Coordinates of C-alpha atoms and ligand atoms in Angstrom, one line a residue:
M1 CA 0.1 -0.2 -0.1
E2 CA 1.1 3.5 -0.6
E3 CA 1.7 5.7 2.3
V4 CA 0.3 9.0 1.5
G5 CA 1.0 10.7 5.1
R6 CA 0.6 11.0 8.9
I7 CA -2.1 12.0 11.2
Y8 CA -1.7 15.1 13.4
G9 CA -3.0 17.4 16.1
D10 CA -6.1 16.7 17.5
V11 CA -8.4 13.8 16.1
G12 CA -11.6 13.5 16.3
L13 CA -14.3 11.1 15.7
G14 CA -15.8 12.0 12.2
Q15 CA -12.8 13.7 11.1
F16 CA -8.5 13.9 11.3
H17 CA -5.8 16.1 10.0
L18 CA -3.1 14.4 8.4
T19 CA 0.3 15.9 6.8
L20 CA 0.9 14.7 3.1
Q21 CA 4.3 13.4 1.5
T22 CA 2.6 12.7 -1.7
P23 CA -0.1 14.8 -3.3
V24 CA -3.5 13.4 -3.1
E25 CA -6.8 14.7 -4.6
R26 CA -9.8 16.0 -2.8
G27 CA -12.4 13.5 -3.0
D28 CA -9.8 10.8 -3.2
Y29 CA -10.2 7.6 -0.7
L30 CA -7.9 6.9 2.1
T31 CA -7.2 4.5 4.6
V32 CA -5.3 4.1 8.4
N33 CA -5.2 1.1 9.9
D34 CA -7.3 0.9 13.2
E35 CA -6.2 -1.3 16.1
S36 CA -9.6 -3.0 16.8
H37 CA -10.8 -2.8 13.4
G38 CA -8.3 -2.6 10.9
E39 CA -8.5 -0.7 7.7
V40 CA -11.1 2.2 7.9
L41 CA -12.2 3.9 4.9
C42 CA -11.9 7.8 5.1
Q43 CA -11.7 10.4 2.3
L44 CA -9.7 13.7 1.6
D45 CA -12.4 16.6 1.9
D46 CA -9.7 19.5 1.8
L47 CA -6.1 20.5 1.1
R48 CA -3.7 23.5 2.5
R49 CA -0.3 24.0 1.9
K50 CA 0.8 25.2 4.9
S51 CA 4.1 27.7 5.4
D52 CA 6.3 30.2 7.3
L53 CA 6.2 32.9 4.8
D54 CA 4.8 36.0 6.1
L55 CA 3.6 38.9 4.8
E56 CA 7.3 40.7 5.2
R57 CA 9.1 38.1 3.8
A58 CA 6.9 37.7 1.1
D59 CA 7.5 41.6 0.6
Q60 CA 10.7 41.0 0.0
L61 CA 10.5 38.2 -2.2
G62 CA 8.9 40.7 -4.1
R63 CA 11.9 42.8 -4.5
G64 CA 14.0 39.6 -5.8
A65 CA 15.4 38.7 -2.0
D66 CA 15.8 35.3 -1.7
T67 CA 14.1 34.3 1.3
P68 CA 13.9 30.3 1.9
I69 CA 10.6 29.1 2.8
H70 CA 9.3 26.0 4.4
E71 CA 6.3 24.4 3.4
S72 CA 4.0 21.5 3.6
L73 CA 0.9 20.3 2.3
L74 CA -2.0 19.5 5.2
G75 CA -5.1 17.6 4.4
L76 CA -8.4 17.1 6.5
A77 CA -10.0 14.1 6.0
R78 CA -13.4 12.3 6.5
I79 CA -13.5 8.9 7.9
I80 CA -16.2 6.8 6.4
G81 CA -16.1 3.6 8.2
Y82 CA -15.2 -0.2 7.7
R83 CA -17.6 -3.4 7.5
D84 CA -18.6 -4.9 10.5
V85 CA -19.2 -8.6 10.7
Q86 CA -22.5 -7.8 9.7
G87 CA -21.7 -6.3 6.8
L88 CA -22.8 -3.0 8.2
V89 CA -20.6 0.4 8.1
R90 CA -19.5 1.3 11.1
V91 CA -17.2 4.1 12.5
P92 CA -14.7 3.6 14.9
T93 CA -15.6 4.8 18.5
L94 CA -11.9 5.7 19.4
P95 CA -10.3 8.4 17.5
F96 CA -7.3 7.3 15.4
R97 CA -3.9 7.7 17.1
P98 CA -2.1 11.1 16.2
G99 CA 1.0 10.1 14.3
A100 CA -0.8 7.1 12.4
Q101 CA 0.3 6.5 8.8
V102 CA -2.6 7.1 6.3
Y103 CA -2.8 5.2 2.7
R104 CA -4.2 5.4 -0.4
A105 CA -7.2 3.2 -0.3
E106 CA -6.8 0.1 -2.6
E107 CA -10.0 -0.7 -4.7
P108 CA -11.4 -3.4 -2.7
L109 CA -11.6 -1.9 0.5
I110 CA -13.5 1.2 -1.5
A111 CA -15.4 -1.5 -3.3
K112 CA -16.7 -3.2 0.2
V113 CA -16.8 0.0 2.3
L114 CA -19.3 2.1 -0.2
G115 CA -20.9 -1.1 -1.7
L116 CA -19.5 -1.0 -5.1
N117 CA -18.7 -4.2 -5.9
H118 CA -22.5 -5.8 -6.6
H119 CA -23.5 -6.2 -10.4
S120 CA -26.8 -6.6 -9.4
A121 CA -30.1 -7.5 -11.3
S122 CA -31.6 -4.3 -10.0
G123 CA -29.1 -1.6 -10.6
A124 CA -29.0 1.0 -13.2
Y125 CA -25.2 1.4 -14.1
V126 CA -24.5 5.3 -14.2
G127 CA -21.2 5.2 -14.4
L128 CA -17.2 4.5 -12.8
L129 CA -16.5 5.8 -9.7
R130 CA -14.1 8.7 -10.4
N131 CA -10.6 7.9 -10.7
H132 CA -11.7 4.2 -10.3
N133 CA -13.0 1.2 -12.1
L134 CA -15.5 0.4 -9.9
R135 CA -19.2 0.3 -11.1
V136 CA -21.8 3.0 -9.7
E137 CA -25.0 0.9 -9.7
L138 CA -28.3 2.6 -8.4
D139 CA -30.7 0.7 -7.0
I140 CA -33.7 0.8 -9.3
N141 CA -36.2 0.0 -6.7
Q142 CA -35.4 2.9 -4.5
L143 CA -35.1 5.1 -7.7
V144 CA -38.9 4.0 -8.1
Q145 CA -40.0 4.1 -5.0
R146 CA -38.1 6.8 -3.1
H147 CA -37.5 9.3 -6.0
V148 CA -34.8 11.3 -7.6
S149 CA -33.5 14.5 -8.4
V150 CA -31.0 15.6 -11.3
L151 CA -29.7 18.8 -10.5
A152 CA -27.1 21.0 -11.9
K153 CA -26.9 24.3 -13.9
T154 CA -27.5 24.7 -17.5
G155 CA -25.1 22.9 -19.6
G156 CA -24.1 20.8 -16.4
G157 CA -24.8 17.5 -18.7
K158 CA -28.6 16.8 -16.9
S159 CA -30.1 15.6 -20.0
Y160 CA -27.4 13.7 -20.6
L161 CA -27.5 11.9 -17.6
L162 CA -31.4 11.4 -17.6
G163 CA -30.5 9.9 -20.9
V164 CA -28.5 7.6 -19.3
L165 CA -30.7 6.6 -16.5
I166 CA -33.7 6.2 -19.3
E167 CA -31.6 3.6 -20.8
E168 CA -30.8 1.7 -17.8
L169 CA -34.8 1.9 -17.1
L170 CA -35.5 0.6 -20.4
R171 CA -32.8 -1.9 -20.0
H172 CA -34.6 -3.2 -16.9
K173 CA -38.4 -2.9 -18.3
V174 CA -39.3 -0.2 -16.0
T175 CA -42.3 1.5 -17.5
C176 CA -41.5 5.3 -17.7
V177 CA -43.5 8.7 -18.8
I178 CA -41.1 11.7 -19.5
I179 CA -42.7 14.9 -19.6
D180 CA -40.2 16.6 -22.6
P181 CA -40.6 20.3 -22.7
H182 CA -37.7 20.8 -25.5
G183 CA -38.2 17.5 -27.5
E184 CA -34.7 15.9 -26.7
Y185 CA -35.5 12.5 -25.9
G186 CA -36.8 11.1 -29.1
S187 CA -33.0 10.5 -30.2
L188 CA -33.1 7.7 -27.4
R189 CA -34.2 5.9 -30.7
Q190 CA -31.2 6.1 -32.3
A191 CA -27.8 4.2 -31.1
S192 CA -25.0 6.7 -30.6
E193 CA -21.8 6.3 -32.5
S194 CA -19.5 4.6 -30.8
N195 CA -15.8 5.8 -29.6
G196 CA -13.4 5.3 -27.1
A197 CA -15.2 5.9 -23.9
H198 CA -17.8 2.9 -24.6
A199 CA -14.9 0.3 -24.4
R200 CA -13.6 2.0 -21.2
F201 CA -16.9 1.9 -20.0
N202 CA -18.0 -1.3 -21.2
V203 CA -21.2 0.1 -22.8
E204 CA -23.1 -1.3 -25.6
V205 CA -24.2 1.3 -28.2
Q206 CA -27.9 0.7 -28.6
G207 CA -31.2 2.3 -29.5
F208 CA -34.5 1.8 -28.2
A209 CA -36.7 2.4 -31.1
S210 CA -38.8 -0.2 -30.6
R211 CA -39.9 0.7 -27.0
I212 CA -40.0 4.6 -27.5
H213 CA -43.8 6.2 -27.7
E214 CA -44.2 9.7 -28.6
Y215 CA -47.0 12.1 -28.0
S216 CA -47.6 15.9 -28.3
P217 CA -50.3 18.2 -28.4
D218 CA -48.3 20.1 -31.7
T219 CA -47.5 17.8 -34.3
S220 CA -47.3 20.1 -36.9
L221 CA -43.8 21.1 -35.2
N222 CA -43.0 17.7 -33.8
E223 CA -43.7 15.2 -36.3
T224 CA -42.5 12.2 -34.9
A225 CA -45.2 12.3 -32.3
K226 CA -48.8 11.3 -32.4
P227 CA -51.3 13.4 -31.4
L228 CA -51.7 13.9 -27.4
T229 CA -55.8 15.0 -27.0
F230 CA -58.0 14.8 -23.6
S231 CA -61.6 13.4 -24.1
L232 CA -64.3 16.1 -23.4
R233 CA -66.9 14.4 -22.1
T234 CA -64.1 12.7 -19.0
L235 CA -62.8 16.0 -17.7
D236 CA -65.1 17.0 -15.2
P237 CA -66.6 20.8 -15.2
R238 CA -63.8 22.2 -12.8
E239 CA -61.0 20.3 -15.1
L240 CA -62.4 21.9 -18.3
L241 CA -61.9 25.6 -16.4
T242 CA -58.1 24.7 -16.0
F243 CA -58.3 23.7 -19.5
M244 CA -59.8 27.1 -20.1
G245 CA -57.0 28.9 -18.1
L246 CA -59.7 30.2 -15.4
S247 CA -58.8 29.9 -11.8
N248 CA -61.9 31.9 -10.1
V249 CA -63.7 28.5 -9.9
K250 CA -67.0 30.9 -7.4
T251 CA -67.7 32.9 -10.6
F252 CA -67.3 30.6 -13.5
L253 CA -67.9 27.0 -12.6
A254 CA -71.9 27.4 -12.3
P255 CA -72.4 28.8 -15.3
L256 CA -70.1 26.4 -17.6
K257 CA -71.9 23.7 -15.8
K258 CA -75.4 25.3 -16.8
L259 CA -73.6 25.8 -20.7
L260 CA -72.8 22.1 -20.4
E261 CA -76.0 20.7 -19.4
E262 CA -77.7 22.8 -22.1
V263 CA -74.9 21.6 -24.9
G264 CA -75.3 18.2 -23.8
A265 CA -79.0 17.5 -23.4
V266 CA -79.1 18.4 -27.9
N267 CA -76.3 16.5 -28.2
P268 CA -74.3 13.8 -25.9
D269 CA -71.5 14.0 -28.5
Y270 CA -71.0 17.6 -28.4
T271 CA -67.9 19.1 -29.2
V272 CA -65.7 22.1 -27.8
K273 CA -67.0 24.1 -31.0
D274 CA -70.6 23.4 -29.9
L275 CA -69.6 24.6 -26.5
V276 CA -68.2 28.0 -28.4
R277 CA -71.9 28.4 -30.3
A278 CA -73.5 28.0 -27.2
A279 CA -71.6 30.9 -25.2
D280 CA -72.0 33.0 -28.0
R281 CA -75.7 33.0 -27.9
G282 CA -75.9 33.5 -24.4
E283 CA -75.8 37.2 -22.9
G284 CA -74.0 39.1 -19.9
P285 CA -70.5 39.5 -19.2
T286 CA -69.6 35.9 -17.5
L287 CA -70.7 33.9 -20.8
E288 CA -68.7 36.6 -22.7
V289 CA -65.7 35.0 -20.9
L290 CA -66.5 31.8 -21.0
H291 CA -66.8 32.7 -25.4
E292 CA -63.6 34.0 -25.5
R293 CA -61.7 31.0 -23.3
L294 CA -63.7 28.0 -25.1
D295 CA -62.9 29.9 -28.1
Y296 CA -59.0 29.0 -26.9
V297 CA -59.1 26.0 -26.1
E298 CA -60.9 24.8 -29.3
A299 CA -58.0 26.5 -31.3
T300 CA -55.7 24.4 -28.9
Q301 CA -56.9 21.3 -30.3
L302 CA -56.3 19.8 -27.0
L303 CA -59.7 18.6 -26.3
G304 CA -61.0 15.7 -29.1
P305 CA -64.3 13.7 -28.8
K306 CA -61.9 10.7 -27.6
G307 CA -58.8 11.7 -26.4
T308 CA -55.4 9.8 -26.3
S309 CA -56.1 6.6 -24.5
L310 CA -54.5 4.8 -21.1
N311 CA -53.4 2.2 -22.8
E312 CA -51.9 4.3 -25.9
L313 CA -50.2 6.6 -23.1
V314 CA -48.7 3.7 -21.1
H315 CA -46.8 0.6 -22.5
K316 CA -45.4 -1.3 -19.7
G317 CA -42.0 -2.0 -19.6
E318 CA -41.5 1.2 -22.2
A319 CA -41.3 4.6 -22.4
T320 CA -43.8 7.1 -23.0
L321 CA -42.4 11.1 -24.1
V322 CA -44.9 14.0 -23.7
N323 CA -42.9 16.4 -26.0
L324 CA -44.0 19.8 -25.4
R325 CA -41.5 21.1 -28.0
G326 CA -43.3 24.7 -28.7
V327 CA -46.3 24.4 -26.9
A328 CA -47.4 27.3 -25.0
P329 CA -46.5 27.5 -21.2
D330 CA -50.0 27.5 -19.9
I331 CA -51.0 24.6 -21.9
Q332 CA -48.0 22.7 -21.0
E333 CA -49.2 22.9 -17.2
I334 CA -52.2 21.7 -18.1
V335 CA -51.2 18.7 -20.3
V336 CA -48.5 18.0 -17.2
T337 CA -51.6 18.5 -14.5
K338 CA -54.1 16.1 -16.2
I339 CA -51.2 13.2 -17.5
A340 CA -49.9 13.4 -13.5
S341 CA -53.1 13.7 -12.2
T342 CA -54.3 10.5 -15.0
L343 CA -51.3 8.5 -13.9
F344 CA -51.8 8.9 -10.3
D345 CA -55.3 7.7 -10.1
N346 CA -54.8 5.1 -12.4
R347 CA -51.8 3.9 -10.2
K348 CA -53.6 3.9 -7.2
K349 CA -56.5 1.8 -9.0
G350 CA -53.7 -0.5 -9.9
K351 CA -54.6 -0.1 -13.9
I352 CA -51.0 0.5 -14.3
P353 CA -47.8 -0.8 -14.0
P354 CA -45.9 1.0 -11.7
L355 CA -44.1 3.5 -13.4
F356 CA -41.3 6.3 -13.1
L357 CA -42.6 9.4 -14.1
V358 CA -39.7 12.1 -15.4
V359 CA -40.3 15.8 -15.3
E360 CA -37.4 17.8 -17.1
E361 CA -37.6 21.7 -16.5
A362 CA -39.2 21.4 -13.4
H363 CA -38.9 24.3 -11.3
N364 CA -41.6 25.7 -14.4
F365 CA -44.1 23.3 -12.9
A366 CA -43.2 22.9 -9.1
P367 CA -42.2 26.4 -8.3
Q368 CA -41.5 27.5 -4.9
Q369 CA -42.7 30.2 -5.4
G370 CA -45.9 31.5 -7.5
V371 CA -49.0 29.2 -8.2
V372 CA -49.3 26.8 -11.4
T373 CA -51.8 24.9 -12.0
C374 CA -49.7 21.3 -11.8
S375 CA -48.1 22.3 -8.8
R376 CA -50.3 20.7 -6.4
I377 CA -50.4 17.1 -8.3
L378 CA -46.4 17.0 -8.5
K379 CA -46.0 17.6 -4.7
N380 CA -48.6 15.0 -3.9
I381 CA -47.0 12.7 -5.9
A382 CA -43.9 13.7 -4.4
S383 CA -44.9 12.8 -1.0
E384 CA -47.2 9.8 -1.2
G385 CA -46.8 8.3 -4.9
R386 CA -44.2 5.3 -3.2
K387 CA -46.8 4.6 -1.6
F388 CA -48.5 3.2 -4.9
G389 CA -45.9 2.7 -7.0
L390 CA -45.2 6.1 -8.9
G391 CA -41.6 7.5 -8.6
L392 CA -41.1 10.7 -9.5
C393 CA -37.8 12.1 -11.3
V394 CA -37.2 16.5 -11.3
V395 CA -34.7 18.1 -13.5
T396 CA -34.0 21.2 -13.0
Q397 CA -31.2 24.2 -13.2
R398 CA -32.8 25.9 -10.5
A399 CA -32.5 23.8 -7.1
A400 CA -33.5 27.4 -5.2
R401 CA -36.7 27.8 -7.6
I402 CA -38.2 24.0 -7.2
D403 CA -40.2 23.3 -4.3
K404 CA -38.8 22.3 -1.3
S405 CA -41.0 19.9 -0.5
V406 CA -40.4 18.2 -3.8
L407 CA -37.0 18.5 -3.3
S408 CA -36.8 17.3 0.0
Q409 CA -38.7 14.0 -1.2
C410 CA -35.9 12.9 -3.6
T411 CA -33.8 10.5 -1.4
T412 CA -31.6 9.8 -4.8
Q413 CA -30.1 13.2 -5.7
L414 CA -27.9 13.5 -8.7
I415 CA -25.7 16.4 -9.0
L416 CA -23.5 18.0 -11.4
Q417 CA -21.8 21.4 -11.6
V418 CA -23.5 23.9 -9.5
T419 CA -22.7 27.5 -9.2
N420 CA -25.4 29.6 -8.1
P421 CA -25.0 30.1 -4.8
L422 CA -28.9 29.8 -4.0
D423 CA -29.2 27.2 -5.5
L424 CA -25.9 25.5 -3.8
K425 CA -27.6 26.4 -0.5
A426 CA -30.9 24.6 -1.1
I427 CA -28.9 21.4 -2.6
A428 CA -26.8 21.8 1.1
Q429 CA -30.1 21.9 2.7
S430 CA -32.2 19.1 0.9
I431 CA -28.9 16.4 1.3
E432 CA -28.1 14.9 4.7
G433 CA -24.6 14.1 5.2
L434 CA -23.4 16.8 2.6
T435 CA -19.7 18.2 3.8
E436 CA -18.4 21.6 3.2
G437 CA -15.8 20.1 1.4
M438 CA -18.0 18.2 -1.3
T439 CA -20.2 21.6 -1.8
E440 CA -17.2 23.5 -2.7
M441 CA -16.3 20.3 -5.2
I442 CA -19.8 20.3 -6.8
Q443 CA -19.0 24.2 -7.8
A444 CA -16.0 22.8 -9.5
L445 CA -17.1 19.6 -11.4
P446 CA -15.8 18.9 -14.7
V447 CA -18.8 17.8 -17.2
G448 CA -19.8 14.4 -17.3
V449 CA -19.3 14.3 -13.4
A450 CA -22.0 13.9 -11.0
L451 CA -22.2 13.5 -6.8
V452 CA -24.6 10.8 -6.2
T453 CA -26.5 10.7 -2.9
G454 CA -28.7 7.8 -2.1
G455 CA -29.7 5.6 -4.6
G456 CA -28.6 2.9 -2.0
Y457 CA -25.4 4.1 -1.1
H458 CA -25.0 5.4 2.7
T459 CA -22.3 8.0 1.8
P460 CA -22.3 10.6 -1.2
L461 CA -19.7 9.8 -3.9
F462 CA -18.4 10.8 -7.1
C463 CA -19.3 9.4 -10.2
E464 CA -18.2 9.5 -14.0
I465 CA -21.4 9.3 -15.9
R466 CA -20.9 6.5 -18.5
P467 CA -21.5 7.0 -22.3
R468 CA -24.7 7.4 -23.8
A469 CA -25.6 4.0 -25.6
T470 CA -28.2 6.3 -27.5
R471 CA -27.3 9.5 -29.4
H472 CA -27.8 12.7 -27.2
G473 CA -30.3 15.0 -28.4
G474 CA -29.4 17.9 -26.4
E475 CA -26.9 19.5 -28.2
S476 CA -26.7 23.3 -28.2
V477 CA -27.3 24.9 -31.7
R478 CA -24.2 26.1 -32.7
I479 CA -24.4 29.7 -33.9
V480 CA -21.3 30.3 -35.2
E481 CA -19.2 27.4 -36.8
N482 CA -15.8 27.0 -36.6
Ligands
LIG1 N1 -21.3 12.6 -19.4 C1 -21.2 13.3 -20.4 N2 -19.9 13.0 -21.2 C2 -19.6 13.8 -22.5 N3 -20.5 14.6 -22.5 C3 -21.3 15.2 -21.9 C4 -21.8 14.5 -21.0 N4 -22.6 15.1 -19.9 C5 -23.1 16.3 -20.7 N5 -22.3 16.2 -21.9 C6 -21.7 17.6 -23.0 O1 -22.7 18.4 -22.5 C7 -23.3 19.0 -23.1 C8 -24.4 19.8 -22.6 O2 -25.2 18.5 -21.7 P1 -26.7 18.5 -21.4 O3 -27.2 17.5 -20.5 O4 -27.4 19.0 -22.5 O5 -27.1 19.9 -20.5 P2 -28.3 20.3 -19.6 O6 -29.2 19.3 -19.8 O7 -27.9 20.4 -17.6 O8 -28.2 21.9 -19.8 C9 -23.6 18.3 -24.1 O9 -23.8 18.9 -25.2 C10 -23.2 16.5 -23.6 O10 -22.7 16.6 -25.2
LIG2 MG1 -31.0 19.4 -20.6

């Protein structure tokens, strides 16, 4: 084993200081041999170069004087623990001795303590432990039962990572519904071009064309999608008000009900057009508003006589994309509300298989501030979905702007680079066991490296995300060719 340094100073139960003879990177795994428990896994949380150079001598140095500098490299390490005879991770109950040798941890110990050695039947392979050849596999049952968040700044690699996750869910035949505001996930149909990274990560390129179903309210723009419509007759009047963008139930519910009864009495197979005509015939300011809003709903073509059925939308073991590219924000909200509540209701009744609902740009659909139509159902799913086998995955570049109760329900968090201080604060508040050192590291993560918390692991770990088996659809548009 390679010795890297020695413990010095006061030694705590959770962390200790060490002098370093060999440069070690922040986040690297170390080990100390404990008298009673053998090798204990630790992680370097912080690094500092200490010197005897004071201000005065630094000044002299600046003026060309030759002055010797004594310096040492110091580290702060966090104790992760060891596996006891029952296989549980424990930390020693007595602090290590000052002067004890610290070694670079070898892979078998890292794998054993972190629980990385499994190549399990229910594991979603998302990448390799950073700087090691150890697979990071998230427990799929945990993902679906305990919710997931994917957090990073724009361009941080959220959509890429989500693509990796969906590939894994498809491989394991987990049913998924993906709210796709930018139409990025249709590329899951196509295999990626194979390169060196695929070999290094042991990933075979593959497309999922036959297992992707795509729907959109706007099929003229999104040509690969089938039309997504809702059935007018299965909507209750309150839901129809939501489609009409009218939140004032007190004023509009009764007149709308009356209108529906009148039109339904004449023709049970009425359409939105029939409602528009009937509202137009009526008089008074309320009916005028109803007429104007019904006219708007008519133009969206969201409400058809039949509507997209649940059987068309949800396919067992396959993925459905709800492509909202080019769709107005208010319509997006209505679509998400209706789909999320239909999935939740039918999951409760056991009419559809357990499934994973992915919401991209989730800060728009469940914001911390302001009211949007779909907030309530997403909050319900976050707090109660697990009881009914409805997993939620929220993806956002604004951790501070997404509803805190939703974020705190996500037991697995996949965090890529985040630099905004408010977002970092929100993340730190929602994750247990995130050290200051890790929070600092999140700000400097290179593209393709994620901090994984939860997912079946008891300690946060840095993971180099594996390459996509399918093509990534979220490439940024090139304004200038180089
Ligand atoms: N793990 C990765 N490996 C290689 N390239 C990546 C990886 N993650 C992201 N990228 C690249 O970075 C860019 C931004 O990623 P993307 O997932 O679209 O960001 P976001 O959704 O967070 O805005 C993409 O062009 C993608 O090709
Ligand atoms: Mg994205």
